[in-house]
Amino acid sequence: MDHAPVVTAPGLKVLAHFVPGAKVIDFLAPHTHWLDIRYCAEDDEETFYRELPQVDVLWHVLRPLTGDDLAKAPALRLVHKMGAGVNTIDVAAATARGVPVANMPGANAASVAEGTLLLMLAALRRLPELDRATRAGAGWPSDPTLGETVRDIGGCTVGLVGYGNVAKQVERILLALGADVRHTSTRDDGSPQWRALPDLLAESDIVSLHLPLTDATHGLLGREAFARMKSDAVLVNTSRGPIVDEAALVEALRSGSLAAAGLDVFATEPVPADNPLLTLPNVVLTPHVTWYTADTMRRYLEFAVDNCERLRDGRDLANVVNQVAR
């Protein structure tokens, strides 16, 4: 007598809060016999709330995850941040519900470091302005102010505010280019390159932010900080938008007390159409994507699958940022 084959249902239901490409699908294909992965675009609230009550694991990107959201996920056993910063997750609410929150420290460091260099160069060398001029046929003869304003990174002092995985990758790149690199962090680490923040701001031709968003770092760079910086300095932010007082930044860029900025992150995301930063010619903008490369996505998926395997097998989870009862 023939028997129908036994089909085993996947052991874990995962809601991936992003739209997958072919490389993501291919990477995860060998795991779909035990992972039931559903995908949801970050702005697709209907799908998000339809899937949320059933999922064991949420692969979280940037769309804020609130306590109300967590209350709608009674089966949730893990929130896994696809990245390092967990400021977009209500970690306290997750802890209260006994849900571990894990992150992926260092997984996007190489990509964000390269994106930081991209913004540094684009702002320092006035790339948006030159691109517009060339497209308009107005690039010749060359603007004589280029020889007065554009700098080589190798001739600059670069100040790194924060000194974690990304900042250290940026430092290695900058040193290879000949830059003089300083850094600041929560305390003097004994390095001759360490500076207190006020001194770092005053000495640097480029200031690059690499901090988590906390109560202590919210609004860290405002009018007082910009007043300490050189008038021909460049600010680069690839960390979190609210670390910078945007109104003060706009004022500094408009008045000429700051030369330029390269920004991947903003106080409000998506950026509102009336944000004055969008109108300034001395600002280079990208939409919080310096981390978003095929290489980083592969590293993220490796971390995410590993923690799902740990959850499935009853082993300790990696990189958990909160303490929950077991």
CSV table of C-alpha atoms in Angstrom, one decimal:
chain,number,residue,atom,x,y,z
A,1,MET,CA,0.0,0.0,0.0
A,2,ASP,CA,1.4,3.4,-1.0
A,3,HIS,CA,1.6,6.1,1.6
A,4,ALA,CA,1.7,9.8,0.9
A,5,PRO,CA,5.0,11.4,1.9
A,6,VAL,CA,5.1,13.1,5.3
A,7,VAL,CA,5.6,16.9,4.9
A,8,THR,CA,7.2,18.6,7.9
A,9,ALA,CA,6.1,22.2,8.5
A,10,PRO,CA,8.8,24.7,9.0
A,11,GLY,CA,9.8,25.0,12.6
A,12,LEU,CA,10.0,28.8,12.8
A,13,LYS,CA,7.9,31.5,11.3
A,14,VAL,CA,9.9,34.6,10.4
A,15,LEU,CA,8.7,38.0,9.3
A,16,ALA,CA,11.5,39.7,7.3
A,17,HIS,CA,10.7,43.4,7.3
A,18,PHE,CA,12.2,44.1,3.9
A,19,VAL,CA,11.7,43.2,0.2
A,20,PRO,CA,14.1,40.4,-0.9
A,21,GLY,CA,16.1,40.3,-4.0
A,22,ALA,CA,17.2,37.2,-5.9
A,23,LYS,CA,20.5,36.9,-3.9
A,24,VAL,CA,18.5,36.9,-0.6
A,25,ILE,CA,16.1,34.3,-1.9
A,26,ASP,CA,19.0,32.1,-3.1
A,27,PHE,CA,20.9,32.4,0.1
A,28,LEU,CA,17.9,31.4,2.2
A,29,ALA,CA,16.6,28.6,-0.1
A,30,PRO,CA,18.6,25.8,1.7
A,31,HIS,CA,16.9,26.8,5.0
A,32,THR,CA,13.2,27.0,3.9
A,33,HIS,CA,12.5,23.5,5.1
A,34,TRP,CA,12.7,24.7,8.7
A,35,LEU,CA,12.2,28.5,8.2
A,36,ASP,CA,8.8,29.8,7.1
A,37,ILE,CA,9.9,33.3,5.9
A,38,ARG,CA,7.3,36.0,5.0
A,39,TYR,CA,8.5,39.3,3.6
A,40,CYS,CA,7.0,42.7,4.2
A,41,ALA,CA,8.0,46.1,2.8
A,42,GLU,CA,8.7,48.6,5.6
A,43,ASP,CA,5.9,50.8,4.5
A,44,ASP,CA,3.4,47.9,4.0
A,45,GLU,CA,1.5,48.3,7.3
A,46,GLU,CA,-1.4,46.0,6.2
A,47,THR,CA,0.9,43.0,5.6
A,48,PHE,CA,2.9,43.8,8.7
A,49,TYR,CA,0.0,43.7,11.0
A,50,ARG,CA,-1.6,40.7,9.3
A,51,GLU,CA,1.6,38.6,9.7
A,52,LEU,CA,2.7,39.9,13.1
A,53,PRO,CA,0.4,37.8,15.4
A,54,GLN,CA,1.8,34.5,14.0
A,55,VAL,CA,5.5,35.1,13.9
A,56,ASP,CA,8.2,33.6,16.1
A,57,VAL,CA,11.0,35.9,14.9
A,58,LEU,CA,11.0,39.4,13.4
A,59,TRP,CA,13.9,40.5,11.3
A,60,HIS,CA,13.8,44.2,11.9
A,61,VAL,CA,15.4,46.9,9.8
A,62,LEU,CA,14.4,50.5,10.4
A,63,ARG,CA,10.7,51.0,10.7
A,64,PRO,CA,10.1,51.7,14.5
A,65,LEU,CA,8.9,48.7,16.5
A,66,THR,CA,6.7,50.0,19.3
A,67,GLY,CA,5.4,48.5,22.5
A,68,ASP,CA,1.9,48.4,20.8
A,69,ASP,CA,3.4,46.4,17.9
A,70,LEU,CA,5.0,43.9,20.3
A,71,ALA,CA,1.6,43.5,22.1
A,72,LYS,CA,0.2,42.3,18.8
A,73,ALA,CA,2.8,39.5,18.5
A,74,PRO,CA,2.0,37.0,21.2
A,75,ALA,CA,4.1,34.2,19.6
A,76,LEU,CA,7.2,36.4,19.2
A,77,ARG,CA,10.4,34.7,20.6
A,78,LEU,CA,13.1,37.0,19.1
A,79,VAL,CA,13.5,40.4,17.6
A,80,HIS,CA,16.6,40.4,15.5
A,81,LYS,CA,17.9,43.8,14.4
A,82,MET,CA,19.4,43.7,10.9
A,83,GLY,CA,22.2,46.0,11.9
A,84,ALA,CA,23.7,47.3,15.1
A,85,GLY,CA,21.5,50.2,16.4
A,86,VAL,CA,18.5,49.2,18.4
A,87,ASN,CA,17.1,52.7,19.0
A,88,THR,CA,14.2,51.9,16.6
A,89,ILE,CA,13.0,49.1,18.9
A,90,ASP,CA,11.2,49.5,22.2
A,91,VAL,CA,13.6,47.3,24.0
A,92,ALA,CA,12.0,47.9,27.4
A,93,ALA,CA,8.7,46.7,26.1
A,94,ALA,CA,10.3,43.7,24.6
A,95,THR,CA,12.1,42.9,27.8
A,96,ALA,CA,8.8,43.3,29.8
A,97,ARG,CA,7.2,40.7,27.5
A,98,GLY,CA,10.2,38.3,27.8
A,99,VAL,CA,11.3,38.8,24.2
A,100,PRO,CA,15.0,38.8,23.5
A,101,VAL,CA,16.3,41.6,21.2
A,102,ALA,CA,19.5,40.8,19.3
A,103,ASN,CA,21.7,42.8,17.0
A,104,MET,CA,24.5,42.3,14.5
A,105,PRO,CA,27.5,44.4,15.7
A,106,GLY,CA,30.1,44.9,13.0
A,107,ALA,CA,28.1,43.3,10.2
A,108,ASN,CA,27.6,46.5,8.3
A,109,ALA,CA,30.9,48.2,9.4
A,110,ALA,CA,32.7,47.8,6.1
A,111,SER,CA,29.8,49.1,4.0
A,112,VAL,CA,29.0,52.1,6.3
A,113,ALA,CA,32.8,52.9,6.4
A,114,GLU,CA,32.9,53.0,2.6
A,115,GLY,CA,29.6,55.0,2.5
A,116,THR,CA,31.2,57.5,5.0
A,117,LEU,CA,34.2,58.0,2.7
A,118,LEU,CA,31.8,58.5,-0.2
A,119,LEU,CA,30.0,61.3,1.6
A,120,MET,CA,33.3,62.8,2.8
A,121,LEU,CA,34.7,63.0,-0.7
A,122,ALA,CA,31.4,64.2,-2.3
A,123,ALA,CA,31.0,67.0,0.2
A,124,LEU,CA,34.7,67.9,0.3
A,125,ARG,CA,35.0,68.0,-3.5
A,126,ARG,CA,31.7,69.7,-4.1
A,127,LEU,CA,30.4,66.8,-6.2
A,128,PRO,CA,26.7,67.7,-6.4
A,129,GLU,CA,27.5,71.2,-7.6
A,130,LEU,CA,30.0,70.0,-10.2
A,131,ASP,CA,27.6,67.3,-11.4
A,132,ARG,CA,24.9,69.9,-11.9
A,133,ALA,CA,27.2,72.3,-13.7
A,134,THR,CA,28.6,69.6,-16.0
A,135,ARG,CA,25.0,68.4,-16.9
A,136,ALA,CA,24.1,72.0,-17.7
A,137,GLY,CA,27.2,72.5,-19.9
A,138,ALA,CA,28.5,75.1,-17.5
A,139,GLY,CA,31.6,73.3,-16.2
A,140,TRP,CA,34.0,75.1,-18.4
A,141,PRO,CA,36.1,77.1,-17.9
A,142,SER,CA,36.7,75.6,-14.4
A,143,ASP,CA,35.3,77.5,-11.4
A,144,PRO,CA,38.4,79.2,-10.0
A,145,THR,CA,37.0,78.8,-6.4
A,146,LEU,CA,37.8,75.1,-6.6
A,147,GLY,CA,41.4,75.9,-6.1
A,148,GLU,CA,40.5,77.8,-3.0
A,149,THR,CA,38.0,75.4,-1.4
A,150,VAL,CA,38.4,71.8,-2.5
A,151,ARG,CA,40.7,69.7,-0.4
A,152,ASP,CA,42.5,66.4,-0.6
A,153,ILE,CA,41.5,64.1,2.3
A,154,GLY,CA,45.2,63.3,2.7
A,155,GLY,CA,45.8,66.9,3.6
A,156,CYS,CA,43.0,67.0,6.2
A,157,THR,CA,42.6,66.4,9.9
A,158,VAL,CA,39.5,64.1,10.3
A,159,GLY,CA,37.8,63.8,13.7
A,160,LEU,CA,35.8,60.7,14.4
A,161,VAL,CA,33.1,61.2,17.0
A,162,GLY,CA,32.6,57.7,18.5
A,163,TYR,CA,35.2,55.0,18.1
A,164,GLY,CA,33.4,51.7,17.5
A,165,ASN,CA,33.5,49.2,14.6
A,166,VAL,CA,32.6,51.6,11.8
A,167,ALA,CA,34.9,54.5,13.0
A,168,LYS,CA,37.9,52.1,13.2
A,169,GLN,CA,37.2,50.9,9.7
A,170,VAL,CA,37.0,54.6,8.5
A,171,GLU,CA,40.2,55.4,10.4
A,172,ARG,CA,42.1,52.6,8.5
A,173,ILE,CA,40.9,53.9,5.2
A,174,LEU,CA,41.7,57.5,6.0
A,175,LEU,CA,45.2,56.7,7.3
A,176,ALA,CA,45.9,54.9,4.0
A,177,LEU,CA,44.9,58.1,2.2
A,178,GLY,CA,47.3,60.1,4.4
A,179,ALA,CA,44.9,61.9,6.6
A,180,ASP,CA,45.6,62.9,10.2
A,181,VAL,CA,42.9,61.1,12.2
A,182,ARG,CA,41.7,62.0,15.7
A,183,HIS,CA,38.9,60.4,17.7
A,184,THR,CA,36.8,60.9,20.7
A,185,SER,CA,34.7,58.5,22.8
A,186,THR,CA,33.2,58.3,26.2
A,187,ARG,CA,36.5,58.5,28.0
A,188,ASP,CA,40.2,59.1,27.3
A,189,ASP,CA,41.5,55.8,26.0
A,190,GLY,CA,45.2,56.8,26.4
A,191,SER,CA,45.8,57.1,22.6
A,192,PRO,CA,47.7,60.2,21.4
A,193,GLN,CA,44.9,60.7,18.8
A,194,TRP,CA,42.2,60.9,21.5
A,195,ARG,CA,40.7,64.3,22.0
A,196,ALA,CA,37.9,65.7,24.1
A,197,LEU,CA,34.9,66.6,21.9
A,198,PRO,CA,35.4,70.4,22.0
A,199,ASP,CA,39.0,70.1,21.0
A,200,LEU,CA,38.3,67.5,18.3
A,201,LEU,CA,35.7,69.9,16.8
A,202,ALA,CA,38.1,72.8,16.8
A,203,GLU,CA,41.0,70.8,15.2
A,204,SER,CA,39.1,68.9,12.5
A,205,ASP,CA,38.6,69.7,8.8
A,206,ILE,CA,36.1,66.9,8.6
A,207,VAL,CA,34.0,65.7,11.5
A,208,SER,CA,32.4,62.3,11.1
A,209,LEU,CA,29.7,60.9,13.5
A,210,HIS,CA,29.7,57.3,14.6
A,211,LEU,CA,27.6,57.1,17.7
A,212,PRO,CA,24.5,55.2,18.8
A,213,LEU,CA,21.5,57.4,19.6
A,214,THR,CA,21.0,57.6,23.3
A,215,ASP,CA,19.7,60.2,25.7
A,216,ALA,CA,23.3,61.4,26.1
A,217,THR,CA,23.9,61.8,22.3
A,218,HIS,CA,20.5,63.2,21.3
A,219,GLY,CA,21.2,66.7,20.0
A,220,LEU,CA,24.9,66.4,20.8
A,221,LEU,CA,25.9,68.6,17.9
A,222,GLY,CA,24.1,71.9,18.0
A,223,ARG,CA,24.9,75.6,17.7
A,224,GLU,CA,27.6,75.5,20.3
A,225,ALA,CA,29.3,72.6,18.6
A,226,PHE,CA,29.1,74.2,15.2
A,227,ALA,CA,30.5,77.4,16.5
A,228,ARG,CA,33.7,75.5,17.6
A,229,MET,CA,34.2,74.1,14.1
A,230,LYS,CA,36.3,75.6,11.3
A,231,SER,CA,34.3,77.6,8.8
A,232,ASP,CA,35.6,75.5,6.0
A,233,ALA,CA,34.9,72.2,7.8
A,234,VAL,CA,32.7,69.4,6.6
A,235,LEU,CA,30.3,67.4,8.7
A,236,VAL,CA,29.4,63.8,7.8
A,237,ASN,CA,26.7,61.8,9.6
A,238,THR,CA,26.1,58.1,8.9
A,239,SER,CA,25.1,57.2,12.4
A,240,ARG,CA,21.7,58.6,13.6
A,241,GLY,CA,20.0,61.8,12.5
A,242,PRO,CA,18.8,63.1,15.9
A,243,ILE,CA,22.4,63.3,17.1
A,244,VAL,CA,22.5,66.5,15.1
A,245,ASP,CA,20.3,69.6,15.8
A,246,GLU,CA,19.1,70.0,12.2
A,247,ALA,CA,17.9,73.6,12.6
A,248,ALA,CA,21.4,74.5,13.9
A,249,LEU,CA,23.0,72.6,11.1
A,250,VAL,CA,20.9,74.4,8.4
A,251,GLU,CA,21.8,77.8,10.0
A,252,ALA,CA,25.5,77.0,10.0
A,253,LEU,CA,25.4,75.8,6.4
A,254,ARG,CA,23.4,78.8,5.2
A,255,SER,CA,25.6,81.4,7.1
A,256,GLY,CA,28.9,79.9,5.9
A,257,SER,CA,30.1,79.0,9.3
A,258,LEU,CA,30.2,75.4,8.1
A,259,ALA,CA,31.3,74.6,4.5
A,260,ALA,CA,29.3,71.5,3.7
A,261,ALA,CA,27.7,68.3,5.0
A,262,GLY,CA,27.3,64.7,3.9
A,263,LEU,CA,24.2,63.1,5.4
A,264,ASP,CA,22.8,59.6,5.3
A,265,VAL,CA,20.5,60.0,8.3
A,266,PHE,CA,18.0,62.5,9.4
A,267,ALA,CA,15.9,63.6,12.4
A,268,THR,CA,12.8,62.3,10.7
A,269,GLU,CA,12.8,59.5,8.2
A,270,PRO,CA,11.6,59.4,5.5
A,271,VAL,CA,12.8,63.0,5.1
A,272,PRO,CA,9.8,65.4,4.8
A,273,ALA,CA,9.6,67.3,1.6
A,274,ASP,CA,9.8,70.7,3.4
A,275,ASN,CA,13.1,69.8,5.2
A,276,PRO,CA,15.4,72.8,4.4
A,277,LEU,CA,18.4,70.5,4.1
A,278,LEU,CA,16.9,69.3,0.8
A,279,THR,CA,17.3,72.8,-0.7
A,280,LEU,CA,20.9,73.5,0.3
A,281,PRO,CA,23.5,73.2,-2.5
A,282,ASN,CA,26.4,72.4,-0.1
A,283,VAL,CA,24.8,69.2,1.3
A,284,VAL,CA,25.1,65.7,-0.1
A,285,LEU,CA,22.2,63.4,0.8
A,286,THR,CA,21.5,59.7,0.7
A,287,PRO,CA,18.4,58.0,2.3
A,288,HIS,CA,19.9,56.0,5.2
A,289,VAL,CA,21.5,53.4,2.8
A,290,THR,CA,25.3,53.5,3.5
A,291,TRP,CA,24.8,50.1,5.1
A,292,TYR,CA,22.7,48.6,2.3
A,293,THR,CA,25.0,46.5,0.0
A,294,ALA,CA,24.8,43.0,-1.2
A,295,ASP,CA,27.8,42.2,1.0
A,296,THR,CA,26.2,43.5,4.1
A,297,MET,CA,22.9,41.7,3.4
A,298,ARG,CA,24.7,38.4,3.1
A,299,ARG,CA,26.4,39.0,6.5
A,300,TYR,CA,23.1,40.0,8.0
A,301,LEU,CA,21.4,36.8,6.8
A,302,GLU,CA,24.3,34.7,8.1
A,303,PHE,CA,23.8,36.3,11.6
A,304,ALA,CA,20.0,36.0,11.3
A,305,VAL,CA,19.9,32.3,10.3
A,306,ASP,CA,22.5,31.4,12.9
A,307,ASN,CA,20.3,32.9,15.7
A,308,CYS,CA,17.3,31.2,14.3
A,309,GLU,CA,19.1,27.9,14.5
A,310,ARG,CA,20.1,28.7,18.1
A,311,LEU,CA,16.5,29.4,18.9
A,312,ARG,CA,15.3,26.2,17.2
A,313,ASP,CA,17.9,24.1,19.0
A,314,GLY,CA,17.4,25.7,22.5
A,315,ARG,CA,20.9,27.2,22.5
A,316,ASP,CA,22.0,30.6,23.8
A,317,LEU,CA,21.3,33.4,21.4
A,318,ALA,CA,24.1,35.6,20.1
A,319,ASN,CA,24.4,39.3,20.6
A,320,VAL,CA,21.3,39.7,22.8
A,321,VAL,CA,21.1,43.4,24.1
A,322,ASN,CA,18.5,42.9,26.8
A,323,GLN,CA,18.1,40.6,29.8
A,324,VAL,CA,15.0,38.4,29.8
A,325,ALA,CA,14.0,35.5,32.1
A,326,ARG,CA,14.7,32.1,30.5
